XYZ file of C-alpha atoms in Angstrom:
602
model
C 11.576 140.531 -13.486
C 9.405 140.484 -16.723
C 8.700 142.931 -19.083
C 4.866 143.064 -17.419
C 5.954 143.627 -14.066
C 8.598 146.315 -14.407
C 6.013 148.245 -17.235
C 3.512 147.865 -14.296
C 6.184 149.674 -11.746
C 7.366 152.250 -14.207
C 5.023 155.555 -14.170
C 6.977 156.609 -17.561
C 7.279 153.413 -19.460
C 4.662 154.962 -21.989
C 6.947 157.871 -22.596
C 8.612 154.860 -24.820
C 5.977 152.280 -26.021
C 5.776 152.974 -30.147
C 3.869 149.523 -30.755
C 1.158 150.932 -28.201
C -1.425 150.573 -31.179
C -1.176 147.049 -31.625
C -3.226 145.797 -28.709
C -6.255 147.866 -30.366
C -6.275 146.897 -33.598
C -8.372 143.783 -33.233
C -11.764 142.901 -33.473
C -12.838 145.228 -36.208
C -16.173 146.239 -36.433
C -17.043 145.549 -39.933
C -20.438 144.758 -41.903
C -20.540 141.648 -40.691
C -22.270 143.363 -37.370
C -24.511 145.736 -39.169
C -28.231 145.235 -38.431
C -31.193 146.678 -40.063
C -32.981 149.075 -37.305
C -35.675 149.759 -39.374
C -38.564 150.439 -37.045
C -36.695 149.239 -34.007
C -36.584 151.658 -30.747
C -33.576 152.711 -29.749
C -31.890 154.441 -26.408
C -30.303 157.606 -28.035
C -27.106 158.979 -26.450
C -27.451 162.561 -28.458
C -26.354 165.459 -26.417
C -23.225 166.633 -24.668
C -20.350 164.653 -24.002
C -17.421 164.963 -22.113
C -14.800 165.788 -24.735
C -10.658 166.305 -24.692
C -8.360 166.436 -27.923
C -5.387 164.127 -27.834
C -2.666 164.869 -30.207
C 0.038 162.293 -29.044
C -2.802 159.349 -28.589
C -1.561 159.772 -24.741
C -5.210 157.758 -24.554
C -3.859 154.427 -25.742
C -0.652 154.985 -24.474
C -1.516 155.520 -20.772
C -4.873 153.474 -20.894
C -7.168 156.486 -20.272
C -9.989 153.695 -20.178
C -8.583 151.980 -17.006
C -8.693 155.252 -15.117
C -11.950 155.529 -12.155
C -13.486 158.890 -11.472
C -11.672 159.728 -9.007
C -11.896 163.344 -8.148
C -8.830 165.100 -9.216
C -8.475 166.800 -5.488
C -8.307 163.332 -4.276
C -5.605 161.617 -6.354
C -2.267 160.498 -4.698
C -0.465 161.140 -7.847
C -1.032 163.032 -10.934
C -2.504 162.100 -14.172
C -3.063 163.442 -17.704
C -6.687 162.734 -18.016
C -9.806 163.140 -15.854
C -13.034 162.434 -17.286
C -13.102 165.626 -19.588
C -16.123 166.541 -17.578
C -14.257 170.261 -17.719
C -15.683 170.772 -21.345
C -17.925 168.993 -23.505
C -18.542 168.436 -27.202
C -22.248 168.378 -29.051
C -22.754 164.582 -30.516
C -24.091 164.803 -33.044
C -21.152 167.449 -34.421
C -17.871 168.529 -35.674
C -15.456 169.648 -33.413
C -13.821 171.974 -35.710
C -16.501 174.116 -35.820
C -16.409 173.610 -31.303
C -14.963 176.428 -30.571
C -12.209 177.974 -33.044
C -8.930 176.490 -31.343
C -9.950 173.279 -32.720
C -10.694 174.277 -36.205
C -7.538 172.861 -37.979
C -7.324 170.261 -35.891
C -6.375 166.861 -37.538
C -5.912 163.675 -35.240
C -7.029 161.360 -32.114
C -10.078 163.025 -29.082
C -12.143 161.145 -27.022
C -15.390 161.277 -26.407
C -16.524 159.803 -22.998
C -20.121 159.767 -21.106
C -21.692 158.332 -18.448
C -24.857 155.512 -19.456
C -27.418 154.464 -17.688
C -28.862 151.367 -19.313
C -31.582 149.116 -18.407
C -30.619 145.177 -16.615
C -31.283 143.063 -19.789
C -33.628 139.533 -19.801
C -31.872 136.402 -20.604
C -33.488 136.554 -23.862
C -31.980 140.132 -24.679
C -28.973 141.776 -26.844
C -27.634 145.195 -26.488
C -25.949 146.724 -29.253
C -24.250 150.518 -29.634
C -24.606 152.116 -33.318
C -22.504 154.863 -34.136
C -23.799 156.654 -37.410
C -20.548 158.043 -38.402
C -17.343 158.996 -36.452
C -15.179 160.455 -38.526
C -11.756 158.173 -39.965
C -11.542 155.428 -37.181
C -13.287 155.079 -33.908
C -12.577 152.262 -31.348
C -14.896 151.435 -28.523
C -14.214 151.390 -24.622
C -17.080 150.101 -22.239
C -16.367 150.278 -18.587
C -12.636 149.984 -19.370
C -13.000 146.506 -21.826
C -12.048 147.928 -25.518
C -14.647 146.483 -27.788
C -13.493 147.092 -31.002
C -12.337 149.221 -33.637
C -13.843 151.054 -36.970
C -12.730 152.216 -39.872
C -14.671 154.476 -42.344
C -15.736 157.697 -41.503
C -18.966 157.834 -43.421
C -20.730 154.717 -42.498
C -22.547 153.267 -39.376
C -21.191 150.327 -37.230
C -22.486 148.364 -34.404
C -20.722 146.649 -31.233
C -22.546 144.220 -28.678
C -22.165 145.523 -25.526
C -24.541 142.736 -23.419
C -21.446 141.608 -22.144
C -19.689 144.479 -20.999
C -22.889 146.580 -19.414
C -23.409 147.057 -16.145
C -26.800 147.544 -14.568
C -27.256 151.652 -14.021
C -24.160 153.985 -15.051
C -21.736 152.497 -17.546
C -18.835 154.535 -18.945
C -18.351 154.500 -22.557
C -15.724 156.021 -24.338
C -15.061 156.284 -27.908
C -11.301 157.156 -29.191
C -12.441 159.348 -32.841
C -9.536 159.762 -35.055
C -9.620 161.747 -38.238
C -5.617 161.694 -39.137
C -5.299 161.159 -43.022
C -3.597 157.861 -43.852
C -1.650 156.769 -46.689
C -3.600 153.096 -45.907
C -6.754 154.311 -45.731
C -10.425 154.819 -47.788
C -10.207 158.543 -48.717
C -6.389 158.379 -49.014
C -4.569 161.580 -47.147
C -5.194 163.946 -50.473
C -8.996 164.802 -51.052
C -10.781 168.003 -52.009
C -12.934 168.464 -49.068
C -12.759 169.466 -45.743
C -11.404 167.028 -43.193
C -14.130 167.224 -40.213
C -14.062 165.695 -37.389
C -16.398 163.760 -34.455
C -19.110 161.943 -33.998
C -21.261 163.777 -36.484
C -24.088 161.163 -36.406
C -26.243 159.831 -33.878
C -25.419 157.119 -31.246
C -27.642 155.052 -29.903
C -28.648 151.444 -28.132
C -30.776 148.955 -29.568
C -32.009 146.073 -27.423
C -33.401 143.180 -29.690
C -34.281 139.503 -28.775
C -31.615 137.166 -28.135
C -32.258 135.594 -31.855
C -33.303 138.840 -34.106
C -33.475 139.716 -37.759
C -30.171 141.195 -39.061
C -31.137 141.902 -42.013
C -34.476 141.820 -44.033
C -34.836 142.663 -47.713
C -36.844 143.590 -50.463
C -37.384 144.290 -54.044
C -39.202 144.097 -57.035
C -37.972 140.932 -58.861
C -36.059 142.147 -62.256
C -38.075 140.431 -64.539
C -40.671 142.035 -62.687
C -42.433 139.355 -62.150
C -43.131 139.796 -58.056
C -41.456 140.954 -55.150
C -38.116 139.060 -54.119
C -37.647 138.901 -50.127
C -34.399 137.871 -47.976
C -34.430 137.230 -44.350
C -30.986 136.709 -42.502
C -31.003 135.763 -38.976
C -28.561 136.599 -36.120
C -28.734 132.669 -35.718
C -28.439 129.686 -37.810
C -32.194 128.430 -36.746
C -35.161 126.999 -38.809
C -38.143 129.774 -38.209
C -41.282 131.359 -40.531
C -40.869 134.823 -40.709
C -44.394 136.558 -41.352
C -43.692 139.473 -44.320
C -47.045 142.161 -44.476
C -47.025 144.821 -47.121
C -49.713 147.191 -47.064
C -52.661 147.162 -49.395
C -50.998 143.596 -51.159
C -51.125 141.432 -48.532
C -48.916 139.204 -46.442
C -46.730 135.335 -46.692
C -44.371 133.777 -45.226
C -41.063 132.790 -45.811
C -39.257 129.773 -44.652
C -36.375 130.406 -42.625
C -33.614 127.219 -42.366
C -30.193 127.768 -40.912
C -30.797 131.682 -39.946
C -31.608 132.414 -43.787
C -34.880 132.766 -45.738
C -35.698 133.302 -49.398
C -38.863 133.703 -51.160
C -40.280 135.252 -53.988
C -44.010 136.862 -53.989
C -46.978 137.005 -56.226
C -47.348 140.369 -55.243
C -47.615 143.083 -57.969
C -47.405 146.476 -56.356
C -47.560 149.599 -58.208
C -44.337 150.787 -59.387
C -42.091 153.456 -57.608
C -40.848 156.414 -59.937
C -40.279 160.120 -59.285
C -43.530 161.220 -60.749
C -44.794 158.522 -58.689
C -43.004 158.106 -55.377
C -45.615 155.276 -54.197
C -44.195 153.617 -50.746
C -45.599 151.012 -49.341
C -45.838 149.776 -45.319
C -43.761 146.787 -45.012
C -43.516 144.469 -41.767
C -40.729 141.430 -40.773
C -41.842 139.233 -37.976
C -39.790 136.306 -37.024
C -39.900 134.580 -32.962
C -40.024 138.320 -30.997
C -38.460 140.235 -33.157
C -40.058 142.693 -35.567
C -39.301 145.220 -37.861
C -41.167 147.920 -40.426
C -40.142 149.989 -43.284
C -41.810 151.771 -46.032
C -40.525 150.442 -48.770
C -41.147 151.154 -53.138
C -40.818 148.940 -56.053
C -39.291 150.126 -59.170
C -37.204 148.024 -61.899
C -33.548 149.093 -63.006
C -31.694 148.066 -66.312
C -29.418 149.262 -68.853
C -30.504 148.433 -72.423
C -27.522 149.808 -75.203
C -27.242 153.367 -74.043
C -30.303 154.052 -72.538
C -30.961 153.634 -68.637
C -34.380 152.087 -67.954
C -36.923 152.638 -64.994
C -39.615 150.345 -65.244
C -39.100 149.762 -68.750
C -38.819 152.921 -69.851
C -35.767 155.094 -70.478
C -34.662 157.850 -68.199
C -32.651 161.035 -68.617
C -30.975 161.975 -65.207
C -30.917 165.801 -64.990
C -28.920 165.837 -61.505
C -26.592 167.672 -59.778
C -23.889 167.195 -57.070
C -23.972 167.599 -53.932
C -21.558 167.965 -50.591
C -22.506 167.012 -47.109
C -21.457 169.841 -45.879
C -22.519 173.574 -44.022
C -21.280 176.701 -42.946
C -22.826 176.152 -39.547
C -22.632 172.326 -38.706
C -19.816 170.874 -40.988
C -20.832 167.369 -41.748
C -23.772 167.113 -39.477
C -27.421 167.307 -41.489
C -30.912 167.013 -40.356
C -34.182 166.625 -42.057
C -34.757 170.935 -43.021
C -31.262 170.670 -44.860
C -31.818 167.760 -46.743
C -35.749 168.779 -47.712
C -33.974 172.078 -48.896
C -31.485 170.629 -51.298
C -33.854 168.527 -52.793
C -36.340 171.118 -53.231
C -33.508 172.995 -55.126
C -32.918 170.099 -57.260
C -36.706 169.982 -58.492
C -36.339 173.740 -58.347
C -33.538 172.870 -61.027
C -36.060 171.158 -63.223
C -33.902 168.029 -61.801
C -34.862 164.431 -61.258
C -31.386 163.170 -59.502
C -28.493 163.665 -57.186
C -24.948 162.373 -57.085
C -24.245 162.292 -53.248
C -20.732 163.142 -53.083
C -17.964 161.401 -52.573
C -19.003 159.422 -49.494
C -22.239 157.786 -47.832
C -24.538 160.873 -46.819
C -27.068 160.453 -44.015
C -29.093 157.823 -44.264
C -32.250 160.265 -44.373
C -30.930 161.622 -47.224
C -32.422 158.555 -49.268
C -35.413 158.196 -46.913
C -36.382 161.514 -48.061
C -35.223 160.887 -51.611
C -37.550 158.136 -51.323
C -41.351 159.882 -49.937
C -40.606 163.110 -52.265
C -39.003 161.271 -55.715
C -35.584 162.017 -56.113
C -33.250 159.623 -57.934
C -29.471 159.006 -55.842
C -26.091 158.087 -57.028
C -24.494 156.903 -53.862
C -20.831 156.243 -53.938
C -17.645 155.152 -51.506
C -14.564 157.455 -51.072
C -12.137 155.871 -53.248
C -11.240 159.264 -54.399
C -8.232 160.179 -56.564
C -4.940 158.226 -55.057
C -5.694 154.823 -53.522
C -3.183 152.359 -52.277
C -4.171 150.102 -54.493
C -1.905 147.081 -54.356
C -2.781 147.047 -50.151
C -4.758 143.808 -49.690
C -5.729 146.325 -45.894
C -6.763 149.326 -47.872
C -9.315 146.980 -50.467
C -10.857 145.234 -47.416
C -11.399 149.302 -46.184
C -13.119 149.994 -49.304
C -14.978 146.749 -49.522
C -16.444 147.036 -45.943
C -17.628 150.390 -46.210
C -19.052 149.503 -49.604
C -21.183 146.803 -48.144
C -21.674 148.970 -44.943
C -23.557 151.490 -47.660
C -25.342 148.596 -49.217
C -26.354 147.010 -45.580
C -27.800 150.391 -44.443
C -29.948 151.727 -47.757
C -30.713 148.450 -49.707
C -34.570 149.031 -49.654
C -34.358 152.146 -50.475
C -36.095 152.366 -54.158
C -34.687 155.990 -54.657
C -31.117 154.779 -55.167
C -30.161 153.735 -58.089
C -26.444 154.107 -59.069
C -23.903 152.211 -56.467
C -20.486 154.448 -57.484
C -17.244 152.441 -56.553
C -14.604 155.277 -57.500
C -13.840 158.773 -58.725
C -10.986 159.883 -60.726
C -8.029 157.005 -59.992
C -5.588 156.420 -62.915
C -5.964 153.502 -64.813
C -3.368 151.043 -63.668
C -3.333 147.727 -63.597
C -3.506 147.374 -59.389
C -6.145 150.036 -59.289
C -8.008 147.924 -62.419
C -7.661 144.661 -60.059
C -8.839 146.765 -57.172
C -11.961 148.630 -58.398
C -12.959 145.538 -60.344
C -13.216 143.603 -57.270
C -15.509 146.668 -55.665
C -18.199 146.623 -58.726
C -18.222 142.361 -58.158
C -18.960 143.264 -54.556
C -21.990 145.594 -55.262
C -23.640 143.846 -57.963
C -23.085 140.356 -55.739
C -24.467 142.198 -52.716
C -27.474 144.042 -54.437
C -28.104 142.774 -58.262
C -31.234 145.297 -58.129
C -28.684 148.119 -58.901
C -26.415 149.791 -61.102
C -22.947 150.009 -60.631
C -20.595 153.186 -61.692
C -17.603 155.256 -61.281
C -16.344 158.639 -62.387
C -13.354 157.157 -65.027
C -10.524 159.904 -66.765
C -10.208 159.702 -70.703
C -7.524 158.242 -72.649
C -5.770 161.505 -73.257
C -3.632 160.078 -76.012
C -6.464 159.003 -78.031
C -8.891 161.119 -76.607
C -11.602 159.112 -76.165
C -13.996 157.727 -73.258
C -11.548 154.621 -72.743
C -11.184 152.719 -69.509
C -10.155 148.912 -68.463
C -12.616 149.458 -66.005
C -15.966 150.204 -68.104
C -16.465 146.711 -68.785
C -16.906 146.080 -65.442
C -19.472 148.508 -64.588
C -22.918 148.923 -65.755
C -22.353 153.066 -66.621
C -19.379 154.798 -67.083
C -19.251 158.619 -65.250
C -17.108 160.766 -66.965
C -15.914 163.611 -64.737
C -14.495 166.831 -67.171
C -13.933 170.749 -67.217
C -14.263 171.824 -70.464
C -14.920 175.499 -70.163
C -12.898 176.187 -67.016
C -9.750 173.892 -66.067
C -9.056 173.781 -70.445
C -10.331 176.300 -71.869
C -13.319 176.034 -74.902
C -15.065 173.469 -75.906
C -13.409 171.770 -79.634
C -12.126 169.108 -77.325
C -15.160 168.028 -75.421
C -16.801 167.950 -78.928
C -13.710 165.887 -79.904
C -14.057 163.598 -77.385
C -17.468 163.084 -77.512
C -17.387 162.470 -80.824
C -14.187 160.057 -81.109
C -16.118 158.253 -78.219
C -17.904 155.349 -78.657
C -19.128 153.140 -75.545
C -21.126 149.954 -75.507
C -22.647 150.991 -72.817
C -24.418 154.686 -71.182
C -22.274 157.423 -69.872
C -22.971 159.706 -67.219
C -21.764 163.031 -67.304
C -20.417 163.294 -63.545
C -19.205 166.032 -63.127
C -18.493 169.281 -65.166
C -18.944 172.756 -63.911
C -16.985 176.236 -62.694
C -16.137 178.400 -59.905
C -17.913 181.371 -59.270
C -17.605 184.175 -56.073
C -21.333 184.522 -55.398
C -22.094 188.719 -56.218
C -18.913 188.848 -58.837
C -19.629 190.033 -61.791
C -17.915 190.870 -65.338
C -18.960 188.726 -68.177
C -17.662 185.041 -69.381
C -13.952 186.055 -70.700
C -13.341 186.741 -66.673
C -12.595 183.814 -64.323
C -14.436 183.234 -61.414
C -17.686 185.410 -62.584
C -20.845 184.228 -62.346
C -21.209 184.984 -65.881
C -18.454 182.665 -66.566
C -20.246 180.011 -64.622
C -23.820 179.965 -66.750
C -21.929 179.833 -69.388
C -19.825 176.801 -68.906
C -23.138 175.569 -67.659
C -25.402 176.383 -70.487
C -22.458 174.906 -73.044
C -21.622 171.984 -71.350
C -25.931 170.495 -70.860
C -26.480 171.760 -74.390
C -23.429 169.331 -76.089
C -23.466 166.792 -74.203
C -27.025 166.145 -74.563
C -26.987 165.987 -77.984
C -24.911 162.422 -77.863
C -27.479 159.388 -77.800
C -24.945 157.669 -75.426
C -25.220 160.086 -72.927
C -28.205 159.268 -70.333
C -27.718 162.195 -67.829
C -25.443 164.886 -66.582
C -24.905 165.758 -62.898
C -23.053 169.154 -63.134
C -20.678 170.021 -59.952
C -22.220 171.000 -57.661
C -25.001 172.517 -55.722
C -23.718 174.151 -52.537
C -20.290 175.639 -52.125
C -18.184 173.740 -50.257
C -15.144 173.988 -47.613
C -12.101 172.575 -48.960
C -8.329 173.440 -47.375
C -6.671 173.087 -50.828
C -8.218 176.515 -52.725
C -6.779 179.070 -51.516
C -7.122 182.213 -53.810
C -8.112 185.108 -53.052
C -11.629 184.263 -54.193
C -12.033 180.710 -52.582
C -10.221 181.711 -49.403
C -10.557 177.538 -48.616
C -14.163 176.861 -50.198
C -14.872 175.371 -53.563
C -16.850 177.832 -55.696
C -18.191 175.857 -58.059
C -21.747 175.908 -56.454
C -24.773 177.291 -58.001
C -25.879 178.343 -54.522
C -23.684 180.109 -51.967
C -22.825 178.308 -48.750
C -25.719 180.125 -47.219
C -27.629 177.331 -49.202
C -30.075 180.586 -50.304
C -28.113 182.685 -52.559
C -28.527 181.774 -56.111
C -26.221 182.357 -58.793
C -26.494 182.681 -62.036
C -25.601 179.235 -62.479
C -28.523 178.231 -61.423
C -30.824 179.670 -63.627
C -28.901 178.684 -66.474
C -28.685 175.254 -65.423
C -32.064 175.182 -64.926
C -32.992 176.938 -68.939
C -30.510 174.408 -69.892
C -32.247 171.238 -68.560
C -35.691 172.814 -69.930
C -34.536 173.155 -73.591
C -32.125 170.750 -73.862
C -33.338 167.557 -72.378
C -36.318 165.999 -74.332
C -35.243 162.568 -75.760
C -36.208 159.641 -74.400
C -38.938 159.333 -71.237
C -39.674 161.792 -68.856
C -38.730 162.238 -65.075
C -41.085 159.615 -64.345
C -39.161 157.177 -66.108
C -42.151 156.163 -68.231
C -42.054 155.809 -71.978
């Protein structure tokens, strides 16, 4: 008898199957299937879904996706999963914040739901997105397992014209939010953990040859606008490019790829000036449309240029994260941390440490805010793990694939706070070749530690990047400020740093002057200090203090963080000020006037 056949006979051969994984580990869903939606319609599969938690991964072990819908009063024998029709979870959402059983919980649920999809022409695709599913997600349509993602911050796509039926099809999606030693944030981070499908899922149907990815910039020598066209297909085309109020062309497509650059001169993007212009991609019977704006980036010695002209970035940091929601956003949330940041007398935010929504920069984009947008390689990375770099390097060019024409980002961040060793030197370097290969029209940074024996702004990686972030805590985690002056004055880069983080906790309402920990006194005046002497260094083009919001996060647990970082200006309500805030805000009034304005002319 073979192994097959007596598995097949044995009800409890499962009970003993530790390679179970194996068989769903392959294809990956990677950038190599993104596809830029812009302006597309889509089928949206937001709402309730039938929902069960699965500790032991019992899914993949007894092939929950096999199962029919069989009522349970009707079954012959028993089983350990129905179709979770019995409770349901909100998509998008976190299920910690479900109900408050499920809180803590860390590992494998799925997520199942009955579609109805249109029949599809010949000529037609159907593909699923998934905005973000926290750690790994694999895919299950009408039992056939499509494919498996990792990255819990990014979107990725699966063709399902294949596997759909015509009326109901049963999806299911395996989420899995167990920290890994392997994996892109590593198991130890300083935020909180959430899990689900805390972005949108939809269906796109596109013609059976479609554009898969369409972009467009101002050229760097400003000098036009550059466009790229990449078809799902290696065929010869025109693809017609319009751009409101300049115009339209066309740009030769031969072997699925196009490349042209314009005579068109639009009027530059800044934050004083958010101009966005209309743009439209038509190639065969496919079409897509963006608003789009055109701004120049450089680095010139220490200064930062926009459009020529040299900016100061008066920023802040921010979470994705809420009392209420956990990890899932919307557009009030996101209009109401900017308008904090201008509130701030800001021009910038660092969205921390992982791809935010992708509205986040759309927004960013209509009101003029200036983004730092980075991937979680946070703290300890497995660095010499060929697996864990092609992790980081997909959701890297996920990032890139999703917000590329989007003029308010600026900064591409490829780390925060690893050690300087040579495997993570070999590691990160390759990260800041990927970005500035897949997007030249950006910067590239990361939040680097100081040579503490020297003490100096020193790292192997600097030379690779085109602005070094310098993440300290002068003022709370070691105490004064002779060092920071030390260091800033033993320092001396080749190229502009970034103040990336710097800040202190304070228990919004606690009160009893800056000698006292943990005071909102204590707070403004790390604040104040740290924007007033760091601003007086020519080499330093910006400061984005941490952070804006408090935040959850399982490792503080005093009695005044009780599991949330404090070092927020605002409460978690997102409306409580502190005195932070104000001080920040004095601080960016008086202190920064060198150099161009927020507008990033001279």
């Amino acid at each position: 008898m073979t192994e097959i056949s007596t598995r097949a006979a044995d009800p409890f051969s499962h009970l003993h199957e530790e390679n179970f994984e194996q068989a769903f580990l392959k294809p990956e869903l990677t950038a190599d299937q993104m596809i830029l939606t812009a302006g597309r319609p889509c089928q949206s599969l937001d709402g309730d879904w039938n929902f069960v938690l699965d500790p032991f991964q019992e899914g993949l072990r007894q092939r929950w996706f096999d199962h029919d819908d069989l009522a349970i009063g009707q079954w012959v024998v028993p089983r350990d999963y129905d179709n979770g029709e019995w409770q349901t979870a909100k998509v998008p959402g976190c299920w910690n914040l479900a109900v408050p059983e499920w809180f803590h919980y860390e590992g494998s649920a799925w997520y199942s739901r009955n579609v109805d999809v249109e029949p599809t022409g010949p000529e037609e695709r159907l593909f699923l997105r998934v905005g973000a599913a926290s750690g790994r997600c694999r895919v299950f349509l009408n039992g056939i397992f499509l494919g498996l993602h990792k990255g819990g911050s990014t979107p990725f796509f699966v063709e399902i014209t294949g596997a759909v039926l015509t009326g109901a099809n049963r999806l299911m999606l395996e989420v899995d939010n167990s920290r890994r030693a392997d994996a892109v944030p590593m198991h130890h981070f300083d935020w909180f953990n959430y899990g689900g499908l805390f972005r949108s899922v939809e269906i796109y149907r596109v013609p059976d040859c479609f554009i898969r990815d369409f972009r467009i910039s101002l050229a760097q020598d400003g000098g036009g606008i550059d466009v790229s066209v990449c078809l799902s297909r290696q065929e010869d085309d025109i693809c017609r490019v319009e751009i409101e109020g300049l115009g339209s062309f066309d740009v030769p497509v031969r072997g699925g790829v196009g490349r042209l650059r314009s005579a068109c001169l639009p009027e530059r993007w800044s934050p004083g000036n958010p101009r966005l212009y209309r743009v439209s991609a038509a190639c065969g019977n496919d079409r897509i449309e963006d608003r789009v704006g055109f701004r120049k980036l450089a680095v010139r010695g220490h200064e930062i240029l926009l459009n020529d002209a040299p900016l100061e970035l008066r920023g802040i940091c921010v979470h994705e994260d809420d009392k209420e929601t956990g990890r899932v956003t919307n557009e009030e949330d996101l209009r109401r941390r900017f308008a904090h940041v201008k509130e701030l007398g800001g021009n910038a935010a660092r969205l921390a440490h992982y791809p935010h929504h992708e509205l986040a920069a759309r927004i960013a984009d209509e009101i003029g805010i200036l983004l730092w947008q980075e991937i979680p390689v946070y703290w300890a990375i497995d660095f010499e793990n060929p697996s864990t770099l092609a992790d980081a390097r997909n959701q890297l060019l996920e990032m890139i694939a999703r917000d590329h024409n989007r003029a308010s980002i600026i900064l591409w961040g490829v780390g925060n706070e690893n050690a300087d060793t040579d495997a993570r030197l070999s590691f990160m370097r390759e990260l800041a070749v990927t970005a500035k290969t897949a997007d030249p029209t950006r910067l590239t940074v990361a939040a680097c530690l100081i040579n503490r024996e020297t003490f100096r702004i020193e790292d192997r990686l600097a030379e690779h990047l085109d602005v070094i972030g310098l993440n300290e805590y002068f003022g709370w985690y070691e105490p004064g400020y002779d060092n920071l002056t030390r260091l800033l004055e033993n320092s001396e880069p080749d190229r502009p740093v970034l103040i990336s983080e710097t800040g202190a906790d304070a228990v919004s309402g606690l009160h009893g002057g800056v000698g006292r920990l943990f005071t909102e006194e204590r707070q403004a005046d790390v604040l104040e200090n740290q924007v007033r002497l760091t601003s007086g260094y020519s080499y330093v083009a910006g400061i984005f203090p941490w952070l804006l919001y408090d935040f959850r996060s399982q490792r503080r647990q005093t009695a005044h963080q009780r599991g949330w970082n404090r070092k927020g200006i605002v409460a978690e309500d997102k409306e409580t000020r502190k005195l932070g805030f104000a001080a920040l805000r004095e601080a960016y009034a008086v202190c920064f006037t060198k150099g161009g304005d927020a507008d990033g002319r001279s």
